[in-house]
PDB file of C-alpha atoms in Angstrom:
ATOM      1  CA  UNK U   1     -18.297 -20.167  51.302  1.00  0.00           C
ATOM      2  CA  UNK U   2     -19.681 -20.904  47.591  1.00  0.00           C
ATOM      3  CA  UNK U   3     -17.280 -18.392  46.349  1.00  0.00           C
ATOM      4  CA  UNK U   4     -14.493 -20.593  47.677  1.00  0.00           C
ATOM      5  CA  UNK U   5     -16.169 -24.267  46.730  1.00  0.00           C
ATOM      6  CA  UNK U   6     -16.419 -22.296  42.951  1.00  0.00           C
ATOM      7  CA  UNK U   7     -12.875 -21.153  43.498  1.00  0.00           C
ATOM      8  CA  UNK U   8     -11.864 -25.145  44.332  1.00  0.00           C
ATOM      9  CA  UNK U   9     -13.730 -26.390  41.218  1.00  0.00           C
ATOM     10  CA  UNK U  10     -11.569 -23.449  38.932  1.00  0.00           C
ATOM     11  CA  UNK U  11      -8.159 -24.447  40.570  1.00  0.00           C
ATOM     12  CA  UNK U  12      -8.477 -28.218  39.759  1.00  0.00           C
ATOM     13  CA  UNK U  13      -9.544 -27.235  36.474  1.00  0.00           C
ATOM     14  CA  UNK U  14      -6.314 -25.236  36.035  1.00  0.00           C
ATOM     15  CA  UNK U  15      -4.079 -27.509  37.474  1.00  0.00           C
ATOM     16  CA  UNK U  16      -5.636 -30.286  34.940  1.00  0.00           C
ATOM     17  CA  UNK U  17      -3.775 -28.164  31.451  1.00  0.00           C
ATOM     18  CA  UNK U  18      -0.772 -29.222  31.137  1.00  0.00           C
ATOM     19  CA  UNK U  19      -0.216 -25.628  28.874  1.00  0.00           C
ATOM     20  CA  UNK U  20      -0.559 -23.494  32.246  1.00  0.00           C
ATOM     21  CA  UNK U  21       2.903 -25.047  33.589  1.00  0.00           C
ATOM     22  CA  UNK U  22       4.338 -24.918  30.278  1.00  0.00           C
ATOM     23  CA  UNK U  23       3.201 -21.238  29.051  1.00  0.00           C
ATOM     24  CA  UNK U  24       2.988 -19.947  32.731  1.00  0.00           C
ATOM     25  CA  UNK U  25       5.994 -21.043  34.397  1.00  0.00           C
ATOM     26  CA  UNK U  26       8.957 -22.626  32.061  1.00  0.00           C
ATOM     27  CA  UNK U  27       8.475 -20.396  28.947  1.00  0.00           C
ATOM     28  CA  UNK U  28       8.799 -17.167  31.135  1.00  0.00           C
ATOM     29  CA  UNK U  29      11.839 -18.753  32.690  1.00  0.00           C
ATOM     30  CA  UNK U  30      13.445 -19.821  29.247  1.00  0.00           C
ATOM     31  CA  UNK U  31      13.459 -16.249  28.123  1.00  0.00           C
ATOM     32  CA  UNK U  32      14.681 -14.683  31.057  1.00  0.00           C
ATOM     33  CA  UNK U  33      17.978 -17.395  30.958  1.00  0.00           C
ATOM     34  CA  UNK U  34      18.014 -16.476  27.288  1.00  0.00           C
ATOM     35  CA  UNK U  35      17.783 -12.825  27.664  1.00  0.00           C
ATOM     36  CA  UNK U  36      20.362 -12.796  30.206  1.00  0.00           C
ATOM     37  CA  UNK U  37      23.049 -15.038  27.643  1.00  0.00           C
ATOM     38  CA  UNK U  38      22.245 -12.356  25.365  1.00  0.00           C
ATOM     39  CA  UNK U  39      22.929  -9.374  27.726  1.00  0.00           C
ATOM     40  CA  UNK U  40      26.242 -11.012  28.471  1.00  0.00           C
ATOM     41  CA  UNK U  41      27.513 -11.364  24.693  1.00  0.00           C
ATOM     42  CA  UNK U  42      26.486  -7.768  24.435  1.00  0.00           C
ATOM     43  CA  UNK U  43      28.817  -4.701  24.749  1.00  0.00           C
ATOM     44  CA  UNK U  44      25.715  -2.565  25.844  1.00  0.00           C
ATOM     45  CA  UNK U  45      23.479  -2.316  28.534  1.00  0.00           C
ATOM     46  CA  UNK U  46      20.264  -3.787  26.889  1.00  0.00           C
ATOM     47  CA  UNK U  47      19.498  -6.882  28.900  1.00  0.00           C
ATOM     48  CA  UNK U  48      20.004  -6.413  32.366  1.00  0.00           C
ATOM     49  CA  UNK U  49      18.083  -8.687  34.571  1.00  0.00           C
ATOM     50  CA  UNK U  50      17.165  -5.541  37.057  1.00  0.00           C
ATOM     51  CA  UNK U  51      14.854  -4.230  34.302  1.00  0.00           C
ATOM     52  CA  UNK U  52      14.326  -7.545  32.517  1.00  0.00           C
ATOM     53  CA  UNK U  53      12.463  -9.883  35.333  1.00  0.00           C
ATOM     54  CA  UNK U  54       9.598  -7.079  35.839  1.00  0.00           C
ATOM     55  CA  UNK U  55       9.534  -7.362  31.928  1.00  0.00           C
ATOM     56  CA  UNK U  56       8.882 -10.858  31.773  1.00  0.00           C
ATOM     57  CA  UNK U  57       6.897 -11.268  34.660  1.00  0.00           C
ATOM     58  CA  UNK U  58       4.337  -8.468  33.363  1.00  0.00           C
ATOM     59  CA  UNK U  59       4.631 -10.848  29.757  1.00  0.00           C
ATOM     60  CA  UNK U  60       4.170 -13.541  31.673  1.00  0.00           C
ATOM     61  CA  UNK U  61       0.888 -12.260  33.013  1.00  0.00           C
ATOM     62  CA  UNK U  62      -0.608 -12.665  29.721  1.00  0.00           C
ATOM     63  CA  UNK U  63      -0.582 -15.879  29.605  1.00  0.00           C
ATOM     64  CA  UNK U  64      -2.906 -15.449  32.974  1.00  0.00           C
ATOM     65  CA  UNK U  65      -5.519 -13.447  30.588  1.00  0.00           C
ATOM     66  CA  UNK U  66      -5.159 -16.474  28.423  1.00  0.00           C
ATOM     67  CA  UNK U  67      -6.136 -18.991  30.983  1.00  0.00           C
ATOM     68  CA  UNK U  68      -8.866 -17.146  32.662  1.00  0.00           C
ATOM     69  CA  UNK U  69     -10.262 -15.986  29.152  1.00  0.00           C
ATOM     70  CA  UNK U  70     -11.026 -19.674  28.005  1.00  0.00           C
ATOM     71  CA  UNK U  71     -11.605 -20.686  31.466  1.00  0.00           C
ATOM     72  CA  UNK U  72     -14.578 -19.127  31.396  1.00  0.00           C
ATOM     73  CA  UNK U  73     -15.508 -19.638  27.315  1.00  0.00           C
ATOM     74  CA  UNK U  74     -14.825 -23.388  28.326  1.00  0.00           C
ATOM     75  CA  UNK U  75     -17.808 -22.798  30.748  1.00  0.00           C
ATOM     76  CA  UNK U  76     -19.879 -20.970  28.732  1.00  0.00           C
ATOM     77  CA  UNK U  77     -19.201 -23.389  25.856  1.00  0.00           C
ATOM     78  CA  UNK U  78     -20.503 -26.775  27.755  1.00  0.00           C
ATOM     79  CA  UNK U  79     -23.242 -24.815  29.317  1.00  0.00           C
ATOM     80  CA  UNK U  80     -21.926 -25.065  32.942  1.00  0.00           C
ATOM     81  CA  UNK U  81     -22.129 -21.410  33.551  1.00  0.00           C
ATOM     82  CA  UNK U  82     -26.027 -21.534  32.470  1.00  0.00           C
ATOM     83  CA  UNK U  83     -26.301 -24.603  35.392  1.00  0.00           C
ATOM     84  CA  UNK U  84     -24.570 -22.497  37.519  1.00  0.00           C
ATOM     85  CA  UNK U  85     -26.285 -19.551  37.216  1.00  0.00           C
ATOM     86  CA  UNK U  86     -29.122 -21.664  38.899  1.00  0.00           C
ATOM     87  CA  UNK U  87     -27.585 -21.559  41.946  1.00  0.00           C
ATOM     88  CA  UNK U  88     -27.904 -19.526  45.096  1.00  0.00           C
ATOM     89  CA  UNK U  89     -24.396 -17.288  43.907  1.00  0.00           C
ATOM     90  CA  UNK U  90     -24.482 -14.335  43.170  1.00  0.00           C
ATOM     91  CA  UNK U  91     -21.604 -12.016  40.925  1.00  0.00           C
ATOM     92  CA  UNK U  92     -19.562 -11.292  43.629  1.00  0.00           C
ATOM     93  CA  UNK U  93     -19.584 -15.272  44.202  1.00  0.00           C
ATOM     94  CA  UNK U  94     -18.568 -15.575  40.381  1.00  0.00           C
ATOM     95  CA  UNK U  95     -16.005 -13.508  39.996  1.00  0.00           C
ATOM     96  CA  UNK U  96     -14.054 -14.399  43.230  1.00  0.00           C
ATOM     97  CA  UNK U  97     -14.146 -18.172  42.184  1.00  0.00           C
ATOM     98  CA  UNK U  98     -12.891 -17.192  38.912  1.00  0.00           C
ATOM     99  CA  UNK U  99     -10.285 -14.873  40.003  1.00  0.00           C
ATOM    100  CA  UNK U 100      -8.811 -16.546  43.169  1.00  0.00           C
ATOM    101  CA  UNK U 101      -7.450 -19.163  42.020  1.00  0.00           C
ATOM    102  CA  UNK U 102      -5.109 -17.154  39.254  1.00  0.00           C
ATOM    103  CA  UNK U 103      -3.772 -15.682  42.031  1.00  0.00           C
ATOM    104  CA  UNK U 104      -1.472 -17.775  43.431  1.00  0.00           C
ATOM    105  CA  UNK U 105      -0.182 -18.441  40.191  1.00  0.00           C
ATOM    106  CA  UNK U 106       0.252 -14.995  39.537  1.00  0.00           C
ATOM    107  CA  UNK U 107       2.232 -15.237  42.672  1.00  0.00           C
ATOM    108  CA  UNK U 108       4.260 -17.994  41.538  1.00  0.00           C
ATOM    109  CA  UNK U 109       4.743 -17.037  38.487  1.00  0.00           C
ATOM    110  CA  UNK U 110       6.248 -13.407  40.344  1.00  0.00           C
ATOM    111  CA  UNK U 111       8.128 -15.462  42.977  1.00  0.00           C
ATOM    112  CA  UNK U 112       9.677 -18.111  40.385  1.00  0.00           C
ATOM    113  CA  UNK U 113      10.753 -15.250  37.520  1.00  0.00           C
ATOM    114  CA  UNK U 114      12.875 -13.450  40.494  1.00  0.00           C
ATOM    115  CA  UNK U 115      14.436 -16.286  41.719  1.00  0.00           C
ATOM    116  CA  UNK U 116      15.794 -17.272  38.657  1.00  0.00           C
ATOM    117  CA  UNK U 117      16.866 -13.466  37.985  1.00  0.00           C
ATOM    118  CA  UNK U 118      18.928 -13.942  41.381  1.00  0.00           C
ATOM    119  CA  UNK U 119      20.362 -16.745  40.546  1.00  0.00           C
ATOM    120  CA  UNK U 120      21.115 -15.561  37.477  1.00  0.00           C
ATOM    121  CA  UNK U 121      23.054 -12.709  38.904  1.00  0.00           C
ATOM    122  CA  UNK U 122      19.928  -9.955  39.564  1.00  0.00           C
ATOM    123  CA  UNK U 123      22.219  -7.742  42.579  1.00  0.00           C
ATOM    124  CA  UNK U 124      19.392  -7.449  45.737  1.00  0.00           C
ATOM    125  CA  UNK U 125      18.096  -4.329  45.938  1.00  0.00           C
ATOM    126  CA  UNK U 126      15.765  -2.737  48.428  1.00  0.00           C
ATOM    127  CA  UNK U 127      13.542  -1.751  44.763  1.00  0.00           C
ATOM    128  CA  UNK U 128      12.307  -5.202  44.501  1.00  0.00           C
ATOM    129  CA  UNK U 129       9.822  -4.936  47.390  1.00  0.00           C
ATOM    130  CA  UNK U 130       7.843  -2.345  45.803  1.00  0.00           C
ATOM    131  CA  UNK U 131       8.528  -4.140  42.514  1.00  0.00           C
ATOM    132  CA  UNK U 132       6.431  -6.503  43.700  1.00  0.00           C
ATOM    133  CA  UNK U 133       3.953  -4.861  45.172  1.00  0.00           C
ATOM    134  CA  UNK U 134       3.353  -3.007  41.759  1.00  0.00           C
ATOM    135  CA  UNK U 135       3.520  -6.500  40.039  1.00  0.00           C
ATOM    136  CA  UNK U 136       0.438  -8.104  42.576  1.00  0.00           C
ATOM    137  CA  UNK U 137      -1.555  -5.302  41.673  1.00  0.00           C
ATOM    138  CA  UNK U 138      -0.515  -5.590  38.006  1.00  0.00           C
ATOM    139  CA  UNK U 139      -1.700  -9.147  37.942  1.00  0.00           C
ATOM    140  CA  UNK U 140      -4.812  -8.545  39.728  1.00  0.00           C
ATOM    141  CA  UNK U 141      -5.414  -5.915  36.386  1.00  0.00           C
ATOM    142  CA  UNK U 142      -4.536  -9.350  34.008  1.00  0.00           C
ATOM    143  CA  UNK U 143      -7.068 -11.231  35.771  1.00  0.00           C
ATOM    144  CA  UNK U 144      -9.392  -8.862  35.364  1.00  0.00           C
ATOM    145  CA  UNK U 145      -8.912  -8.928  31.456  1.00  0.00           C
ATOM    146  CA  UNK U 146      -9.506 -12.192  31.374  1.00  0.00           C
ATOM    147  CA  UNK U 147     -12.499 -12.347  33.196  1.00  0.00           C
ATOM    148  CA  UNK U 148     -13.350  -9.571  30.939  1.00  0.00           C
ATOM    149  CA  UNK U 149     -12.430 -11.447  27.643  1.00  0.00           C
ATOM    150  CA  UNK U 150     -14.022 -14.673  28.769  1.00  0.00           C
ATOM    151  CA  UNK U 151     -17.499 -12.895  29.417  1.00  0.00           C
ATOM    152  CA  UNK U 152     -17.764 -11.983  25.901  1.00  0.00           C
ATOM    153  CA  UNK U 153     -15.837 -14.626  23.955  1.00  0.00           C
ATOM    154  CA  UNK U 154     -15.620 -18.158  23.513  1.00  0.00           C
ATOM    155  CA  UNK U 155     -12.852 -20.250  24.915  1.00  0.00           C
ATOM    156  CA  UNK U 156     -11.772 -20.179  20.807  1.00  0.00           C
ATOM    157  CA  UNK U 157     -12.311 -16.538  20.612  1.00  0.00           C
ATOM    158  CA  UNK U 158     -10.048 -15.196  23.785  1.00  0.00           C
ATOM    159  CA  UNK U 159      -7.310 -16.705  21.996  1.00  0.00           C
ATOM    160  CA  UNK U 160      -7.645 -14.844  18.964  1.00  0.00           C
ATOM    161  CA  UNK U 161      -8.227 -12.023  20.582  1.00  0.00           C
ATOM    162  CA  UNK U 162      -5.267 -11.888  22.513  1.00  0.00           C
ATOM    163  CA  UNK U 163      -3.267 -12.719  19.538  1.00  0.00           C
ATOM    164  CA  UNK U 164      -4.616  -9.958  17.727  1.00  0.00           C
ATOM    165  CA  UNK U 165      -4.054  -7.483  20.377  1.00  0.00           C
ATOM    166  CA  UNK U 166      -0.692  -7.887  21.119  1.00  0.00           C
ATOM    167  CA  UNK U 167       0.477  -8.162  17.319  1.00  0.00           C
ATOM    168  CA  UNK U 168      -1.824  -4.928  16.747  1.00  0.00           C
ATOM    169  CA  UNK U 169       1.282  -2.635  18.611  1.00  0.00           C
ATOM    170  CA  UNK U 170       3.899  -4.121  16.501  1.00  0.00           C
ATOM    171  CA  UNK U 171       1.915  -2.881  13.174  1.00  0.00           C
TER     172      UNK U 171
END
């Protein structure tokens, strides 16, 4: 029951940035329209939306890092973790009212990217139920991250230090 009041407090807090609709939903749908112009201008297989929507959707989990990341910082910044900490909850309380509430989005975020592949022209295939399957677990793993990320870091620090880690494989 605290768990789920914490979980409550985290979801309004989410729904409250305006960047969590914008990075989390429309930019992850932006690319895979654009990807999918591009596939169709191109004279080789490169683009297609089969193996592009589990691409963005797994990019678009990042983003979920992101938000739990400073979620947390942002709590540990204005000392509300330390107040909370004074309350009967213990870590298992914590981290399932951190957690929980990325799910859904995760979810969404899963749910939305497909839809637009099918409208797009994504053929159904029986190999997008384990597809997503493999994608729920895949988020649960970006959640983690960010819980992980906003232990140590600052809500300025995650940010950074996502940055840096994704532009540290291109180099």
């Amino acid at each position: 029951m605290k768990a789920l009041t914490f979980a409550e407090r985290n979801r309004k807090e989410i729904s409250r940035d305006p960047m969590t609709l914008l990075f989390g939903m429309f930019l992850p749908l932006l690319m895979l329209w654009l990807f999918s112009m591009m596939a169709e201008k191109m004279p080789f297989d490169l683009f297609t939306l089969e193996k592009l929507a589990p691409a963005i959707i797994v990019f678009s989990f990042s983003f979920i890092t992101l938000f739990t990341g400073m979620l947390i910082g942002r709590d540990k910044s204005s000392s509300f973790l330390m107040r909370i900490f004074a309350s009967p909850m213990d870590a298992t309380d914590y981290l399932i009212g951190y957690a929980l509430p990325l799910l859904p989005v995760a979810l969404l975020q899963l749910a939305a990217c497909y839809v637009t592949a099918l409208l797009l022209g994504m053929p159904v295939t029986l190999d997008a139920i384990p597809a997503f399957g493999v994608l729920v677990i895949i988020s649960l793993l970006y959640i983690a991250f960010g819980l992980f990320f906003g232990t140590f870091f600052t809500d300025r620090q995650v940010g950074r230090c996502l940055r840096f880690s994704s532009t540290s494989r291109l180099g």
